[in-house]
Coordinates of C-alpha atoms in Angstrom, one line a residue:
X1 CA -2.9 37.3 149.7
X2 CA -2.9 41.0 150.1
X3 CA -0.7 43.1 147.9
X4 CA 2.5 44.7 149.1
X5 CA 3.2 48.4 148.5
X6 CA 6.5 50.1 149.1
X7 CA 6.2 53.9 149.9
X8 CA 8.9 56.4 150.5
X9 CA 8.5 59.5 152.6
X10 CA 6.2 57.6 154.9
X11 CA 6.9 59.6 158.1
X12 CA 4.5 62.4 157.2
X13 CA 2.3 64.1 154.6
X14 CA 1.2 62.4 151.4
X15 CA 3.4 59.4 152.0
X16 CA 1.8 58.7 155.4
X17 CA -1.7 59.3 154.1
X18 CA -1.1 56.9 151.2
X19 CA 0.2 54.3 153.6
X20 CA -3.0 54.6 155.7
X21 CA -5.2 54.3 152.6
X22 CA -3.4 51.2 151.4
X23 CA -3.5 49.6 154.9
X24 CA -7.3 50.2 155.0
X25 CA -7.6 48.6 151.6
X26 CA -5.9 45.4 153.0
X27 CA -2.4 45.9 151.6
X28 CA 0.8 45.1 153.4
X29 CA 3.2 48.0 153.8
X30 CA 6.9 48.5 153.2
X31 CA 7.7 52.0 154.3
X32 CA 10.9 54.0 153.8
X33 CA 11.8 56.9 156.1
X34 CA 14.8 58.7 157.5
X35 CA 12.8 59.2 160.7
X36 CA 12.0 55.6 161.6
X37 CA 10.7 56.5 165.0
X38 CA 8.1 58.8 163.6
X39 CA 6.8 55.9 161.4
X40 CA 6.8 53.5 164.4
X41 CA 4.8 55.9 166.5
X42 CA 2.3 56.5 163.7
X43 CA 1.9 52.8 163.2
X44 CA 1.3 52.3 166.9
X45 CA -1.3 55.1 167.0
X46 CA -3.2 53.5 164.1
X47 CA -3.1 50.1 165.7
X48 CA -1.4 48.5 162.7
X49 CA -0.7 44.8 163.0
X50 CA 3.1 44.4 163.3
X51 CA 2.9 41.5 160.8
X52 CA 1.4 43.8 158.2
X53 CA 4.1 46.4 157.9
X54 CA 7.8 47.1 158.1
X55 CA 9.9 50.3 158.0
X56 CA 13.3 50.7 156.4
X57 CA 15.7 53.4 157.3
X58 CA 17.4 55.2 154.4
X59 CA 17.8 58.6 152.8
X60 CA 16.4 58.6 149.3
X61 CA 19.3 60.6 148.1
X62 CA 21.7 57.8 149.0
X63 CA 21.6 55.2 146.2
X64 CA 23.6 52.7 148.1
X65 CA 21.3 52.8 151.1
X66 CA 18.2 52.6 148.9
X67 CA 19.5 49.6 147.0
X68 CA 20.2 47.9 150.3
X69 CA 16.7 48.5 151.7
X70 CA 15.2 47.4 148.4
X71 CA 17.0 44.0 148.8
X72 CA 16.0 43.8 152.4
X73 CA 12.3 44.5 151.5
X74 CA 12.3 41.8 148.8
X75 CA 14.0 39.3 151.2
X76 CA 11.7 40.0 154.2
X77 CA 8.4 40.8 152.6
X78 CA 8.6 39.8 148.9
X79 CA 8.7 41.8 145.7
X80 CA 6.2 44.7 146.0
X81 CA 3.3 45.0 143.7
X82 CA 3.4 48.8 143.8
X83 CA 6.3 51.1 144.5
X84 CA 5.5 54.8 145.2
X85 CA 8.3 57.4 145.2
X86 CA 6.7 60.0 147.5
X87 CA 9.6 61.5 149.5
X88 CA 9.9 65.2 148.7
X89 CA 11.2 68.5 150.0
X90 CA 10.4 72.1 149.0
X91 CA 13.0 74.8 149.8
X92 CA 13.1 78.2 148.2
X93 CA 16.3 79.1 146.3
X94 CA 18.0 82.1 144.8
X95 CA 20.7 80.9 142.5
X96 CA 22.4 84.3 142.6
X97 CA 23.4 83.4 146.1
X98 CA 26.4 81.0 146.5
X99 CA 24.9 79.5 149.7
X100 CA 21.8 78.5 147.8
X101 CA 23.6 76.3 145.3
X102 CA 23.9 73.3 147.7
X103 CA 20.2 73.8 148.6
X104 CA 19.3 73.5 144.9
X105 CA 21.2 70.3 144.7
X106 CA 19.5 69.0 147.8
X107 CA 16.1 69.5 146.4
X108 CA 17.0 67.8 143.1
X109 CA 18.7 64.9 145.0
X110 CA 15.6 64.3 147.1
X111 CA 12.8 64.8 144.6
X112 CA 14.3 63.6 141.3
X113 CA 17.3 61.5 142.2
X114 CA 15.2 60.0 145.1
X115 CA 12.6 58.9 142.6
X116 CA 15.3 57.1 140.6
X117 CA 16.8 55.4 143.6
X118 CA 13.4 54.3 144.8
X119 CA 12.5 52.5 141.6
X120 CA 16.0 51.1 140.8
X121 CA 16.0 48.0 143.1
X122 CA 12.6 46.9 141.9
X123 CA 12.6 47.5 138.1
X124 CA 14.5 44.4 137.0
X125 CA 12.7 42.0 139.4
X126 CA 9.3 43.4 138.3
X127 CA 10.3 43.0 134.7
X128 CA 11.3 39.5 135.3
X129 CA 8.0 38.8 137.0
X130 CA 6.1 40.6 134.2
X131 CA 4.0 42.8 136.5
X132 CA 4.2 45.7 138.9
X133 CA 3.6 49.4 139.2
X134 CA 6.1 52.2 139.7
X135 CA 4.5 55.5 140.8
X136 CA 6.2 58.9 140.7
X137 CA 4.7 61.7 142.7
X138 CA 5.3 65.0 140.9
X139 CA 3.5 68.3 141.3
X140 CA 1.5 70.9 139.3
X141 CA 4.7 73.0 139.9
X142 CA 6.1 71.0 137.0
X143 CA 3.8 72.9 134.6
X144 CA 5.5 76.3 134.7
X145 CA 8.4 77.8 136.6
X146 CA 7.6 79.8 139.7
X147 CA 9.8 82.6 141.0
X148 CA 11.7 81.5 144.1
X149 CA 10.9 77.8 143.5
X150 CA 13.3 77.0 140.7
X151 CA 14.7 73.9 142.4
X152 CA 11.3 72.5 143.2
X153 CA 9.8 73.2 139.8
X154 CA 12.9 71.7 138.0
X155 CA 12.8 68.6 140.2
X156 CA 9.2 67.9 139.5
X157 CA 9.5 68.5 135.8
X158 CA 12.3 65.9 136.0
X159 CA 10.0 63.5 137.7
X160 CA 7.3 63.9 135.1
X161 CA 9.6 63.3 132.2
X162 CA 11.6 60.5 133.9
X163 CA 8.4 58.6 134.6
X164 CA 7.2 59.1 131.0
X165 CA 10.5 57.7 129.6
X166 CA 10.4 54.8 132.1
X167 CA 6.9 54.1 131.1
X168 CA 8.0 53.5 127.5
X169 CA 10.9 51.4 128.7
X170 CA 8.9 49.2 131.0
X171 CA 5.6 48.7 129.1
X172 CA 6.9 45.9 126.9
X173 CA 7.9 43.9 130.1
X174 CA 4.5 44.2 131.8
X175 CA 5.4 46.9 134.3
X176 CA 3.2 50.0 134.5
X177 CA 4.5 53.5 135.4
X178 CA 2.1 56.0 136.9
X179 CA 2.6 59.7 137.3
X180 CA 0.5 61.4 140.0
X181 CA 0.5 65.2 139.9
X182 CA -0.9 66.7 143.2
X183 CA -2.3 70.2 143.4
X184 CA -2.4 71.7 146.9
X185 CA -2.7 69.1 149.6
X186 CA -2.8 70.0 153.3
X187 CA 0.6 68.6 154.6
X188 CA 3.6 70.1 156.4
X189 CA 5.0 70.9 152.9
X190 CA 2.2 73.3 152.2
X191 CA 1.7 74.6 155.7
X192 CA 4.4 77.3 155.1
X193 CA 2.8 78.8 152.1
X194 CA 1.5 82.3 152.6
X195 CA -0.5 82.6 149.4
X196 CA -3.9 81.3 148.2
X197 CA -4.0 77.6 147.5
X198 CA -7.1 76.9 145.4
X199 CA -8.8 73.5 145.5
X200 CA -6.9 72.4 148.6
X201 CA -7.5 68.7 149.5
X202 CA -7.0 67.1 152.8
X203 CA -4.3 64.5 152.7
X204 CA -6.7 61.6 153.3
X205 CA -8.9 62.6 150.4
X206 CA -6.0 63.1 148.1
X207 CA -4.6 59.7 149.1
X208 CA -8.0 58.0 148.4
X209 CA -8.1 59.5 144.9
X210 CA -4.5 58.7 144.2
X211 CA -4.9 55.0 145.3
X212 CA -7.8 54.6 142.9
X213 CA -5.8 56.1 140.0
X214 CA -2.7 54.1 140.8
X215 CA -4.4 50.8 141.0
X216 CA -6.4 51.5 137.9
X217 CA -3.0 51.8 136.1
X218 CA -3.7 55.4 135.0
X219 CA -0.6 56.7 133.3
X220 CA -0.9 60.4 134.4
X221 CA -3.4 62.0 136.8
X222 CA -3.6 65.5 138.2
X223 CA -5.4 65.5 141.6
X224 CA -7.7 67.3 142.0
X225 CA -8.8 67.6 138.4
X226 CA -9.6 71.3 138.8
X227 CA -5.9 72.0 139.3
X228 CA -5.3 70.2 136.0
X229 CA -7.5 72.7 134.2
X230 CA -5.7 75.6 136.0
X231 CA -2.4 74.2 135.0
X232 CA -3.3 73.8 131.4
X233 CA -4.6 77.4 131.3
X234 CA -1.3 78.6 132.9
X235 CA 0.6 76.7 130.2
X236 CA -1.3 78.5 127.5
X237 CA -0.6 82.0 128.8
X238 CA 1.8 83.9 126.6
X239 CA 5.2 84.5 128.3
X240 CA 4.7 88.2 128.4
X241 CA 1.5 87.9 130.3
X242 CA 2.7 85.1 132.5
X243 CA 5.8 87.1 133.5
X244 CA 3.7 90.2 134.3
X245 CA 1.4 88.2 136.6
X246 CA 3.9 86.0 138.4
X247 CA 7.3 87.9 138.6
X248 CA 9.0 88.7 141.8
X249 CA 7.4 86.5 144.4
X250 CA 10.7 85.5 145.8
X251 CA 11.8 82.4 147.6
X252 CA 10.4 80.5 150.5
X253 CA 12.4 81.1 153.7
X254 CA 11.7 77.7 155.3
X255 CA 11.9 74.1 154.2
X256 CA 9.4 71.3 154.6
X257 CA 9.4 67.6 153.8
X258 CA 6.6 65.2 153.0

């Protein structure tokens, strides 16, 4: 029997690209989205067999709704083999501005809290079964803070460290935790960027590499590997030099979701 993968943020970007890669690999799909119609239209355009997939409507920031669709997924399709927390949003913030404080919280709620709510319904059942994979999608933005992107960077640092802690907790019970760290991937989230994005990957190519790393049980993988080298070099820069090079870029003016 084909495996079952549960993917959040499946209405566009990385989440949708991962859904297509898993479908092509013969997996059944359980997809979360706020925009259910977008997922239904995409599935129809790809000619997906209705018996091979289902979509569940919820906002990842709503823990009650996420727990509900987790139960619905298990009841309707079974306990997933792999769960991927992929929903994400990037919005520029300036925390000197009162109106940006709710925006900061929105980014944290979607990117970090949304990872927690995605995993929660499946952790205990996977541990009881003694198998499963929980996958957090972070970002190279977790490596160092970027001016104007404090909320996004903070949320992705949180994803990295949360997944590491969860990996230690779940390992004795047979459940693997994988952290995927994308560099630049061509999605609606990066379309707004007005600066150079080295080693850009198409979403399909990223998803192909990510699927291989996930199903190999790799604990932590930067994709593409070149961005991992760049990130490590940035981490090694002395603060004085880093500040001189990267100060004052300001915040993004628009939001995007994957």
